[in-house]
Structures are given as structure tokens and as C-alpha cells.
Amino acid sequence: MGLFGVGLMVLIGGGFLSLGLSKTPKTAAAVACFTAVGGSLLVLVGGLAVLCSGSPVEVRFAWHVPFGSCSFGLDPLSCVFVLPIAAVVAVAAVYGREYLEHSCRPSMIGVSWFFFNLLAATMLLVVAARNGLLFLVCWEAMSLASFFLVMSDYEREEVRRAGWIYLAATHLGTSLLLVLFLLLGRKSGSLDFDQFSSEPALAGTLFVLALVGFGTKAGFIPVHVWLPEAHPAAPSHVSAVMSGVMIKTGIYGLLRTLTFLGQPPAWWGWTLVGIGAASGILGILFALSQRDLKRLLAYSSVENIGIIALGLGTGLLGITHRVPAMAALGLLGALVHVLNHALFKGLLFLGAGAVQHGAATRELDRLGGLLKRMPVTGATFLVGACAVCGLPPLNGFLSELLIYLGVLAGVAEQRAAVSWAMLCVLVIGTLALVGGFAAVCFTKAFGAVFLGEPRSDASRHAHEVGPAMRYSLVTLAAACVLVALSAPLWPLVFRSAALTIVPATFRAETAAAAGRATVPLAAAAAAFLAFLAASGVLAAVRKRLLAGRRIDRGPTWDCGYAAPTARMQYTASSYTGPLVVLFRMFVRPRVDLRPPEGLFPIRGRYASQVPDLFREYFFGPVFAGIAWVASRLRWLQQGRIQLYVLYIALTVLVLLVWKLG
Amino acid sequence: MVAPSGLISLALALALAPMMPSIINRTKALFAGRHGQPWLQPYRELWKLLHKGAVYSHTTTPVFFTGPIVGCAAMLVGLLFVPLAGTHPLISFPGDFLLVAYLLGLARFFTVSAALDTGSSFEGMGASREVFFSALAEPALLLALATLAALSGQLSLADIFARIDAGVLASGAGPALLLAAAAMMVVFLAENARIPVDDPNTHLELTMIHEVMVLDHSGPDLAAIQYAACLKMWILGSLLVSVLLPVRSGWLLADLGAGILGLGLLAVATGVVESVMARLRLVRVPQFLIAASILSIVALVLVVR
């Protein structure tokens, strides 16, 4: 806890220093970057120590907080989230220093870094807070810090719109959390987490409040609408932090709430599995129909949050039905995916930032051929793309394997009910389908950006990014490989965190089952090594075979067409076209087609875009309705001071009558 | 678990995999009234390609030649876990079938990337169709394997197929096994680029799926692709044959012989399908693959009831 506290102080202090040094942007950036990296590393070490020892630590300050005490603590569950937060923040800070130098006005650099360090510190405080009020204050500070970061580019209209959507969504979510904490603390009159208790009659309501409130931050469908707007609008290192780790604080909140609520009934697990399936399939469908690289990545975060929800739901159902293997593997799968997604999504967002920096656009249909011009960015993006598809030999495979095994273990142990077949179909079918669609989505992203010929002048003249950005990309890619190769470690490291959610009476069996999860993971890690060795051998054989033979270079075969141009390539949109058409019920592309007409057609036009289904058909109409009702009340507010004085007098009169009468 | 006897089936797979396309081609020749190519033609082609130089496009990057390497390595590692008709594979662990399925996915990812690397619109089109169709085939395969796992109560391929024997048939799981096998047959045809999903003999780049993706490969790279395709057919075929031949004698050689005979019959059956059926229109293929998923789901519900 000591190291954790010092790390936090360094982060916050660095933030304020860089704000003070705004006049000298270079110094401000250097100070902030250095403190962010140093602070995160201190926090990382502190978190790892708690995670490995498995014993929680807590600090209570003598300061007075209404309804409880000012207490912070770190237990294994918090540390599972501290780990990715600290890791991604440190890498993003190194990247951000170089990135902001080119993409941010010098006068704003100090401010930007202030909010970045504040965001990092408040995320860590959120997972460490042990009092409801404290939690909400940190939560709010985190939301506001990220709001200001999203608004960095506030001169562009779409950025302002994205910022407002984010602000509205996060506050609607927070309002539910306020109710949640008040209900939890009602009995003891204290908002301290260790005083929280739930009455059995209320547990269901509390679960739903947590699910919607925290789910808004996490990005569950249908409350994900802010995510594909806000994440692309932010600077790329901030997108990496937001998409990689900030949305995970929603998952943390949900898990923390579950520890207060006791034995979960079956419908909680089913709800999470259902939400997971919907978020997974719809998230990846929306992702693969996008044309903006960062928007595509943001929707893919919705999909990955869906996978986490599938794991959690499986785990909860395992607890309800007392199947230890299912509980352990489901929860472990979800927690390991929290770490994995932080690493590969951080990597991919940083890669997208590098592409934007090097080629000046994020539009897939204007990119191409960047692998030759930006080899490091391209290679690391390929690693991230394979990892996000859950492919061996990378980390994404591990968490999906755990969730699959959890469901199968449940079905193998306890069958003879149609509902178990349903569960199997939902979880396995979703994971398989999402895996296939993710492959479509990320071969499209990687192929359109890095392979083939450049589709525009900007991408023809793209250049590789500087050393700091390259090192950050390589670090995260290496982390993805390392996590995969150290696979059997993770169930042991994350076991105590998963057990905090399991009721005490069921803990011993679940712990044993979690220990057995090392067997398949060790075998998987061995298979990864075998694969890498086999690839190496084959590459050496190929080199040997081709040595001294004739190797010709020529144009790509295009049916003998003599003058191929880059515009004849298959585009990103046409690549996913057939899938979008098959699922047009959900994706609903909006097409503006003006075909060429007449005997000598001069111009035709084709444009298509894919608006968000839920924003378009649910939240849009609902908020339009609210705006309409509000506009009906305009007559109350006319700007005449006499009238307002009258309102005040009337209110006071009514209150007096009410109090006295 | 490591079983040394698995080395025998591994060696058989590596040696005999190219025979499968050979048998298919001979069957098709028989139906067409031709004499057909020599039995060992696939081996000769591999030999010839391995001794050639190579041609690369100006557009391509190292991704282009990494594709065949990764594809071949993925199949080689996958083979370590795949049992043939109840015999033990070299290595088995709980969940190994998921690893095999995802290794096929890895190979596909790199084949598709190598195709997109050429910048050719034909290869882009083929890649688009390949990822589209295999995304729909993935749930069918995994749900069919989950059905087998639920039926046997086991999580590794070796244990699953050791339990699927005459006893299981007697306990009334026949219909579920048949449905799962039907789904796996569809996946087998689709993943190996066979009629009715893809036509390996088509002569128009525009209508190809798998073949068009490898148009630009040559020399040893193409050899790796062709050999990997044979191994993929062997892997998926072994899974299918292990379901369709639920008879276990307990003698290694007898079981292996039965398995190889089964694979030969599967190749003949594929040749027959290719001879008597036309290819589906591209817009019908998704329905065909979704139907396979539905078969798997019905099988699963029958088992976990």
C-alpha cells in the first residue's frame, strides 16, 4: 500500500506540475510523462505485491467523510485492475509525449497532461476506494478528466458532439450508482464498503442498478452508444487508456457490487450471458462495417466487453448451480480477458494513432501499403490484430479457452436440462461466431491499412513514427506474447481475486478447480512454443531452398491487365460488403446512390454509412421526446427578473405552508 | 498427456495426407469417364514446386511469404492433437479441440493477409468470401465438437473419441451423432474448398474462393500451401471419420487401419459429391452453412436434454 500511495502522489503531483509549467510545453510534457511512468511503475509493483501475497491491505485516514470513513484498500480484486491500468498508462504516457508534440497546440499540452495524469490517478483511486461516497467522487473525477481529454480537439464539431454524448451517458449511469450505494448503505447508515449489506428482497433491484449503472461505463449493449463516439474523438494515447482500461472500471464496479449481494440467483448469470452474447455479436458486426479505424476499434471494445460478460455470466451460473469448475473457469476467463484486452486494445489504439500520425487519415478506404513505409507499426498492429481475434500463439486465446472450458465443464458434469443446452449454444456459439467475425474485421483493418498499394497520396507519403512511439508499440506487443507464453501462471495469480466473488461456503471447491485450470493453459503454452518453433524451422527451410535460385519480381497477376492502378484494389467496404448485406437487419447501412444517367454519363455518386442502431432507433427518439417536453416548458423561463422573484416567493410560501400545516 | 504411440499416426498423416486429393481426383475422373491423373501426382507436384525458384510481386511485403509458413506450421502443430479413429494422438489435454479449431483460424488469418498483400482485386474478393464463409462455418464446427464433448463427458479429443464407441450408439445417441457428423461434413466440404461451396477446378478467377487467394504464390511457398491444404483435409477428415466409425477394437494397428480406410472412403464420397452436384450460388452458401450450425444445435439439444 505504501508504494501504491507514493505512486499516486507522484501521478497527481506530476499532473499539477505540468499544469503549472503550461508556459513551457516541452518541460511540462517531460515532467508529466516522467511522473506518469514512474508513478505507474510504483503502483504496479505495489499491486503485484498484494496480488502475489493474496492478503488485502487497507488504510483509513482520520479525515471525516460523510456517512463513513476515508478508507482506501487494495485486495486481489482491486489489484487485477491495478495491473492493466498501471501498465497501459505507463506505455501510453511514453507514446503520448511524442504524439502530442505533433498533434496538440503547444499552449494546450500542459492542460492535456494534467488531465491525463488525473485520469490515471482517479482510475486507480476508483479501484482502491473503500467508501461509497469516496468511490463516487473518484468516479466522477475520472469521468470529467476523460471528458476534458475527449474534448481536446474541441474546435471540431463532431468532437464537441461526442463529448456531450459522453457527458450525458456517464452522468445518467452515475445517477443509478448513487441510488445503488444509498440502498446498500441504508441498513447500517454507513457508506463504508465493509458495512454494506443487502436485503434479499432488494438484491435483484440492486443487481439491475449495478448492471445498468456500471454497464454504461463498461459499454454493454444497448448502453454502449457513447463509446464509439468518444473513443475515436480523443487523442490516441487517451483512446488507448479509455478503451483499454477505463471501461474496465465498470466491470470492476459490477464485480465489487456482486461481493455485497451474496448468493446469485440463476437469472443474474443468464442476464449477463444474454448481454454478453448481444454485445459480442452486435459489437463485432458494427465494428466490421466501420470505415474509420478508431471507430472500428471502439466497437471491437464493445465486443470484448461482451466476452468478459459471457465469462462472468458463466461463472455466476456455476456458483448458482454449484459446479466448481464452471464457476472458477468462467470468472478466471473474464478476469484474464480484462488484462488481455487492456494490452491488445491499448496496442491497437496506439497503432491507429501512429497510422493517423504517419498517413494523416484514419479512413480505411484511403489507406493501404503502409507496412512498407511503417514496418514497426505494421508488425505490432499485426500482433494486436491476431491477439484480438483470439488466435494462438497470443494472449487473447487464453481467456477464450478458459470461458469455453468453463461452459463445457458445466455441461459435462451436470446435464439433463434444456437450459444447459441453451447455455452451451449461447456461449459457445457466440464465442465461435464472434471469433469468425473478428477475423473478418481485423483482416480488413490490417489488410486495408498496411497491405496492398496506397489508396491516396497521403498514405503513399506516409512515414514511420518516432522512437518513443515505436518503443511503446513494441512493448505492448511483447507483453501480449509474454502473457501468452506464461499462460499457466495466470490462474494462480488471479485465483484469489476470482474467489472474492464466490460465497464463502463454496470457496474451497472453486479454489481447487481454479488450480486445475493450469493444466490446459500449460499445454496451450507448450503448443504455442511448438508453433513458433515449427514456423522458425519452416522459414529456415524456405530460405535454404531459395538460396541461389532465381527469384523474379513482377507486377501482381491481374488476368493479364497491363496497367493496374491502386484504385482497382478491393476496398475495405467491399471486403465486408457480403456480411453487411447478410446482417442488414442489424447493421442497416444508409446508402446514398445516384447512378450515372443518360447516354454520356458524367457523374454518379455512391456513399454509404452505418449509423449506430440503438442511437438511431432508440436513444435518438427518446432524447428528442425529452427535448420536446422541455421545449413545452419554455414559457416558465422568460428572462424577466420580476417573474423569477415571484417564483421564489411562491416557492417559499408553499414550503412554509407545507412545514406549518 | 503424451502418448508415444501417437507418433505412428502422426507419421502416417504426414506421409499419406496428399493421397486424399489424389483419391478425390481419381473418383471424379471415373465419373467423367477419364483415366485420371497418376495416383502419386500430388507428391510429384510438391516435389516439382520445392525445386523451383519463385516470383514475387512488387507490391508484396514479408507478410506474403509468411502466410504459407504460418499456415503449414499451424497444421503441423494441429496434427499433434488429432486422433484417428480412437487411437491416441501424440499429445492431448482438456480443450485441445479448441486449440485445433483456432489453429485453423490462425492459418486462415495469414492466408487471407497474404492474399490482401498482393493488392489484386481478385484476391481481395476471394479473401472476402473466404473469411465470410468460414466465419459462418466456425460455430457449426465448434458446436458439433461441443456436442461430442457433452456426449462423452470429456474435454480432450483423445478421451472424447475413446468414449464414442458401440456402447454410445446402443445408449440411443445415434441420431445426435449423425446430426453432428452431418454438420461436420458440411464444414469439411466448406473448409477444404469443395463443391458445393467452392469449386477447386473452376477456371475463372472471378468465381474462385480459395484458389484465387494463392494465385500469386509460386515455388516452395506454393508447395507449403498445397501441403498445408492436404494436412487440413486430413485433420478435419480424421475428426469426421472418428465420429462416423464409432467402432473401437483396442488394437492400435486395427484401429489405425480402419481410420485410414475411413479417410479413403471419405475422399471417395467427396469425389462423388463433386461429380454429382453443382456448386451453390454464392448467395445460397451462407444458408447452407447456417443450416449446418442448426444441425449442430439440434444435436447438442438432443444430447444435453
Tab-separated table of C-alpha atoms in Angstrom, chain A residues 523 526-531 534, chain B residues 1-3 6-7 9-11 13-14 73-83 88-93 96 99-100 103 157-158 235:
chain	number	residue	atom	x	y	z
A	523	ALA	CA	-0.403	-27.374	-22.589
A	526	ALA	CA	3.678	-25.583	-24.884
A	527	ALA	CA	1.704	-25.718	-28.133
A	528	PHE	CA	2.469	-22.003	-28.689
A	529	LEU	CA	6.171	-22.742	-28.344
A	530	ALA	CA	5.842	-25.724	-30.687
A	531	PHE	CA	4.121	-23.487	-33.225
A	534	ALA	CA	7.726	-25.062	-36.376
B	1	MET	CA	-0.825	-36.277	-21.779
B	2	VAL	CA	1.831	-37.548	-24.171
B	3	ALA	CA	1.376	-40.924	-25.883
B	6	GLY	CA	0.723	-41.178	-31.444
B	7	LEU	CA	3.953	-40.890	-33.417
B	9	SER	CA	-0.485	-41.861	-36.636
B	10	LEU	CA	1.427	-38.587	-36.959
B	11	ALA	CA	3.886	-40.181	-39.395
B	13	ALA	CA	-0.711	-38.360	-41.565
B	14	LEU	CA	2.405	-36.601	-42.808
B	73	ALA	CA	3.169	-24.663	-39.154
B	74	ALA	CA	-0.362	-24.315	-37.756
B	75	MET	CA	-1.450	-27.542	-39.472
B	76	LEU	CA	1.672	-29.397	-38.282
B	77	VAL	CA	1.038	-28.374	-34.664
B	78	GLY	CA	-2.669	-29.116	-35.018
B	79	LEU	CA	-1.878	-32.665	-36.153
B	80	LEU	CA	-0.196	-33.362	-32.798
B	81	PHE	CA	-3.604	-33.277	-31.101
B	82	VAL	CA	-5.828	-35.008	-33.640
B	83	PRO	CA	-6.613	-38.675	-33.037
B	88	HIS	CA	-4.343	-41.809	-29.067
B	89	PRO	CA	-2.764	-38.695	-30.612
B	90	LEU	CA	0.731	-37.645	-29.624
B	91	ILE	CA	-0.463	-35.021	-27.128
B	92	SER	CA	-3.853	-34.422	-25.540
B	93	PHE	CA	-5.175	-32.031	-22.916
B	96	ASP	CA	-7.282	-29.380	-27.243
B	99	LEU	CA	-6.704	-25.160	-29.936
B	100	VAL	CA	-7.016	-27.130	-33.173
B	103	LEU	CA	-5.033	-23.004	-35.256
B	157	LEU	CA	-10.170	-35.185	-28.341
B	158	ALA	CA	-8.456	-38.433	-27.312
B	235	ILE	CA	-7.300	-33.065	-39.744
